[in-house]
XYZ file of C-alpha atoms in Angstrom:
357
model
C 38.298 1.202 24.745
C 35.913 3.383 26.722
C 37.064 4.966 29.937
C 35.274 4.298 33.239
C 32.217 6.317 34.174
C 33.298 9.793 35.237
C 31.634 12.447 37.299
C 31.852 16.176 37.587
C 31.003 18.080 40.726
C 29.278 21.418 40.986
C 30.828 24.865 41.030
C 29.360 28.299 41.623
C 26.819 29.734 39.221
C 23.587 31.639 39.504
C 20.637 29.820 40.993
C 17.942 29.220 38.405
C 14.251 28.724 38.913
C 11.439 28.578 36.348
C 12.220 28.601 32.630
C 9.242 26.616 31.441
C 7.755 28.255 28.356
C 4.402 29.929 28.912
C 1.977 29.164 26.146
C -0.525 31.984 25.796
C -3.512 29.690 26.240
C -2.073 27.756 29.173
C -3.079 28.455 32.753
C -0.473 29.220 35.395
C -0.404 27.091 38.539
C 2.054 27.017 41.398
C 3.428 23.706 42.606
C 1.797 24.423 45.972
C -1.638 24.797 44.360
C -1.049 21.711 42.230
C -0.403 19.598 45.326
C -3.257 21.175 47.268
C -5.764 20.618 44.454
C -4.610 17.017 44.031
C -5.219 16.314 47.712
C -8.623 18.012 47.540
C -9.639 16.019 44.447
C -8.650 12.687 45.950
C -10.251 13.354 49.329
C -13.492 14.270 47.565
C -13.241 11.214 45.325
C -12.504 8.633 48.052
C -13.632 8.984 51.664
C -10.870 6.567 52.743
C -8.217 9.194 51.961
C -7.042 11.229 54.941
C -4.043 13.396 55.828
C -1.975 13.322 58.979
C 1.190 15.064 60.074
C 2.585 17.998 62.001
C 0.566 21.224 61.599
C -1.372 19.911 58.586
C -4.818 20.860 59.956
C -5.455 24.113 61.813
C -2.227 25.730 60.596
C -2.911 24.617 56.985
C 0.455 22.853 56.788
C 3.974 24.175 57.377
C 4.188 25.017 53.647
C 0.422 25.509 53.169
C 0.058 22.404 51.008
C -3.026 21.319 52.978
C -4.486 24.841 52.995
C -8.261 24.836 53.522
C -8.621 21.072 53.762
C -9.187 20.892 57.534
C -12.024 23.391 57.277
C -13.535 21.447 54.396
C -13.107 17.858 55.629
C -12.845 18.171 59.411
C -10.817 16.634 62.238
C -11.269 13.010 61.224
C -9.707 13.444 57.792
C -7.065 16.110 58.379
C -5.252 15.221 61.579
C -2.644 17.229 63.463
C -0.053 15.081 65.220
C 2.546 15.604 67.923
C 6.188 15.964 66.868
C 6.743 12.216 66.727
C 7.394 10.901 63.224
C 7.790 7.306 64.340
C 4.450 7.473 66.127
C 2.250 8.993 63.433
C 3.972 7.090 60.600
C 3.168 3.870 62.438
C -0.457 4.917 62.893
C -0.695 5.771 59.201
C 0.795 2.434 58.109
C -1.625 0.562 60.376
C -4.535 2.527 58.929
C -3.410 1.597 55.416
C -3.226 -2.078 56.374
C -6.793 -1.755 57.669
C -8.054 -0.435 54.318
C -7.750 3.351 54.569
C -5.561 5.498 52.289
C -3.459 7.790 54.453
C -1.286 10.618 53.176
C 1.456 10.920 55.776
C 3.256 14.278 55.632
C 6.782 14.717 56.880
C 7.568 18.391 57.444
C 10.809 17.509 55.692
C 12.055 14.116 54.550
C 15.090 14.616 56.743
C 12.706 13.867 59.615
C 11.560 10.659 57.911
C 14.680 9.034 59.332
C 12.853 9.074 62.667
C 10.203 6.892 61.015
C 12.265 4.888 58.531
C 11.559 1.590 60.326
C 7.857 1.999 59.536
C 8.488 3.193 55.977
C 10.782 0.262 55.149
C 9.977 -2.624 57.487
C 6.255 -2.001 57.964
C 5.057 -0.373 54.731
C 7.440 -1.582 52.019
C 7.749 -5.235 53.044
C 4.264 -6.181 54.209
C 2.792 -7.055 50.799
C 5.637 -9.519 50.195
C 5.694 -10.902 53.737
C 1.919 -11.470 53.664
C 2.186 -13.393 50.380
C 0.215 -10.653 48.659
C -2.633 -10.727 51.153
C -2.094 -7.263 52.683
C -1.728 -4.100 50.621
C -0.373 -0.925 52.197
C -1.806 1.968 50.140
C -0.014 4.876 51.792
C 1.721 8.018 50.526
C 4.649 9.487 52.448
C 5.064 13.033 51.147
C 6.933 16.215 51.962
C 9.876 18.404 50.903
C 13.108 16.636 50.010
C 16.616 17.706 49.084
C 18.319 21.059 49.364
C 16.356 24.142 50.332
C 18.141 27.413 51.169
C 20.219 28.053 54.271
C 19.053 25.082 56.328
C 22.427 23.316 56.483
C 23.498 19.698 56.732
C 20.668 18.129 58.710
C 17.863 19.543 56.551
C 19.256 19.414 53.011
C 19.891 15.874 51.827
C 18.146 14.133 48.960
C 16.505 10.820 49.843
C 15.732 9.659 46.302
C 18.507 7.057 46.235
C 17.898 6.040 49.860
C 14.303 4.994 49.305
C 14.726 3.843 45.694
C 17.095 1.174 47.018
C 14.217 -0.614 48.778
C 11.943 -3.127 47.003
C 8.282 -2.641 47.838
C 8.369 1.149 47.579
C 7.539 3.367 44.645
C 9.526 6.602 44.669
C 8.342 9.702 42.809
C 10.116 13.034 42.358
C 8.052 15.715 40.570
C 9.562 18.752 38.872
C 6.767 21.141 37.844
C 3.070 21.692 38.549
C 1.879 19.075 36.054
C 4.142 16.504 37.665
C 3.106 17.467 41.180
C -0.627 17.277 40.529
C -0.673 14.229 38.283
C 1.844 12.155 40.224
C 0.312 12.856 43.647
C -3.119 11.789 42.407
C -1.587 8.620 40.949
C 0.277 7.953 44.204
C -2.863 8.250 46.335
C -4.733 5.859 44.041
C -1.887 3.326 43.970
C -2.302 0.117 46.021
C 1.304 0.183 47.256
C 3.379 2.503 49.480
C 4.695 5.546 47.636
C 7.444 7.923 48.745
C 6.643 11.306 47.215
C 9.636 13.648 47.186
C 8.844 17.331 46.674
C 11.121 20.389 46.863
C 10.143 23.388 48.959
C 12.090 25.870 46.825
C 9.616 25.465 43.945
C 6.394 25.402 45.996
C 5.698 29.026 45.075
C 6.895 28.759 41.473
C 4.234 28.978 38.752
C 4.357 26.767 35.674
C 2.123 26.677 32.645
C -0.330 23.789 32.692
C -2.514 22.440 29.933
C -6.265 22.530 30.688
C -6.290 18.720 30.763
C -4.060 18.813 33.865
C -6.916 20.453 35.786
C -9.297 17.585 35.066
C -10.245 15.655 38.197
C -9.308 12.379 36.506
C -5.908 13.566 35.253
C -3.052 11.414 36.509
C 0.576 11.031 35.476
C 1.431 7.336 35.152
C 3.954 6.058 37.667
C 7.137 4.766 36.060
C 6.992 6.949 32.939
C 9.548 9.692 32.286
C 8.869 12.817 30.245
C 11.009 14.321 27.506
C 11.017 17.869 28.840
C 13.047 19.209 25.921
C 13.748 17.237 22.725
C 17.277 17.279 21.308
C 19.708 15.293 19.202
C 23.296 15.789 20.394
C 23.329 14.747 24.062
C 20.878 13.309 26.623
C 20.527 15.029 30.004
C 18.652 12.996 32.637
C 17.458 14.546 35.908
C 14.686 14.713 38.490
C 13.132 17.415 40.676
C 14.984 20.766 40.680
C 17.858 19.297 38.683
C 15.510 19.285 35.668
C 15.532 23.079 35.887
C 19.326 23.036 36.040
C 19.372 20.925 32.870
C 16.947 23.212 31.049
C 19.053 26.254 31.897
C 22.182 24.419 30.818
C 20.487 23.287 27.596
C 19.544 26.899 26.813
C 23.200 27.906 27.119
C 24.328 24.968 25.000
C 21.815 25.896 22.297
C 23.618 29.225 21.846
C 26.664 27.192 20.823
C 24.765 24.951 18.443
C 24.450 21.990 20.824
C 20.954 20.504 20.955
C 20.443 18.783 24.314
C 17.543 16.460 25.083
C 16.314 16.811 28.684
C 14.568 13.860 30.315
C 12.519 14.504 33.458
C 12.523 11.158 35.273
C 9.437 11.868 37.407
C 9.684 8.325 38.798
C 12.850 7.067 40.524
C 11.492 3.632 41.326
C 10.464 2.250 38.921
C 12.893 3.921 36.519
C 11.761 4.432 32.932
C 14.916 3.078 31.333
C 13.201 2.589 27.977
C 12.913 6.357 27.478
C 16.561 6.817 28.471
C 17.743 3.984 26.214
C 15.848 5.356 23.218
C 17.255 8.819 23.767
C 20.842 7.602 24.121
C 20.515 5.533 20.934
C 19.624 8.812 19.198
C 22.151 11.180 20.820
C 24.986 8.716 21.621
C 25.917 10.765 24.694
C 24.578 10.763 28.266
C 24.941 13.100 31.258
C 23.002 12.514 34.490
C 22.266 15.430 36.825
C 21.089 15.317 40.439
C 21.396 17.312 43.645
C 22.062 14.188 45.686
C 25.457 12.811 46.588
C 27.410 10.869 43.951
C 28.069 7.504 45.604
C 25.286 4.983 44.951
C 23.114 7.784 43.609
C 20.345 7.876 41.011
C 22.864 8.772 38.309
C 25.073 5.853 39.307
C 22.136 3.478 38.900
C 21.329 4.859 35.451
C 24.976 4.524 34.417
C 25.037 0.892 35.532
C 21.836 -0.005 33.699
C 23.032 1.618 30.482
C 26.267 -0.372 30.658
C 24.363 -3.601 31.318
C 22.195 -3.028 28.246
C 23.037 -3.105 24.558
C 22.497 0.668 24.645
C 26.079 0.808 25.938
C 27.326 0.098 22.429
C 25.547 3.210 21.130
C 27.608 5.509 23.355
C 30.332 7.541 21.672
C 31.810 8.699 25.002
C 31.737 7.770 28.688
C 28.664 8.632 30.742
C 29.212 11.609 33.043
C 27.515 12.440 36.311
C 26.846 15.939 37.632
C 26.074 15.588 41.349
C 26.021 17.423 44.621
C 29.435 17.581 46.238
C 30.264 14.599 48.470
C 30.050 16.540 51.750
C 27.304 17.420 54.244
C 25.531 20.560 53.080
C 27.335 23.721 54.293
C 25.366 26.501 55.954
C 27.175 29.458 54.352
C 25.348 30.647 51.246
C 28.434 30.735 49.020
C 29.474 27.247 50.049
C 25.924 25.962 49.606
C 25.957 27.197 46.017
C 29.299 25.478 45.461
C 27.826 22.232 46.821
C 24.924 22.020 44.345
C 24.980 21.462 40.563
C 24.628 24.642 38.541
C 23.860 25.154 34.827
C 27.518 25.888 34.080
C 28.413 22.443 35.456
C 26.004 20.855 32.999
C 27.508 22.876 30.152
C 31.032 21.845 31.198
C 30.054 18.180 31.425
C 28.471 18.234 27.971
C 31.557 19.817 26.430
C 33.740 17.104 27.977
C 31.439 14.339 26.757
C 31.202 15.724 23.234
C 34.943 16.324 23.150
C 34.849 19.268 20.791
C 32.543 17.598 18.262
C 30.259 20.641 18.370
């Protein structure tokens, strides 16, 4: 009989960033430029699209995501706000109800808690409560999850928080292709979208196919990507945890273990079909996320696998690699301990495979 779902917490290891292979013909693009170009494309394409948030206009955005857009589109379409998330989120939701397509930037999603009443009760529920008469086409975007040295109040991951709520779509890009294609899809979507970025990778360059630069390129919402094919174990992650999985998979490959890495891209809706198909091939599953373990994204995936006939294809319990179940410490060494590292992924895989490889 199979044991209950188990989880493994993170321990110290080196912090990894970009490992994406660089094809000679591919162009390099930072995540920051991918987001900026997506906003520019969609504002040029649809005059109803506008941006509002703290320092998004004259300062070009706290992280320079809206760089150059105020000069190009003016005060009416790139709007600086006071430091009042509840106020400008409410204005943005009302504008969406009236037919515009606002992109509401939170300087960090930790501050979205000041506006969560509008995100949940105003944006997410209105389509249902109006019997389908009122759409709310709004994007709430900004950095999410752990950064570096910003401690407990600025480091939590909100993927599971917002994915819990019907009426929202929740996206979590990993690389430049994800960032550009998913943001364009989010802006075009008729429903409210929570768009969770990570500031640590804003300046990281990834190779992008020329098709990604096309003005009509979008990444479909609700579709995961097999970031690295494999046959022995399935690793499922989103955002920076995809990088952790790729680094872990590279180490496992040295030992003859071929790990398949799935980049979720979309947290709600979840692409369970891709996960199911992978698990039926590998017969082993490890989920990886920087968020806390209880009621997390990995916990949801575990539950859905066990509720599906895919459960009977598992040769071992599902394992979760999560952030440690504590508020984020400020000290650098403790912060590293609190986040999943590649060695944690390697350790989890070895426990799941049980010496088969």
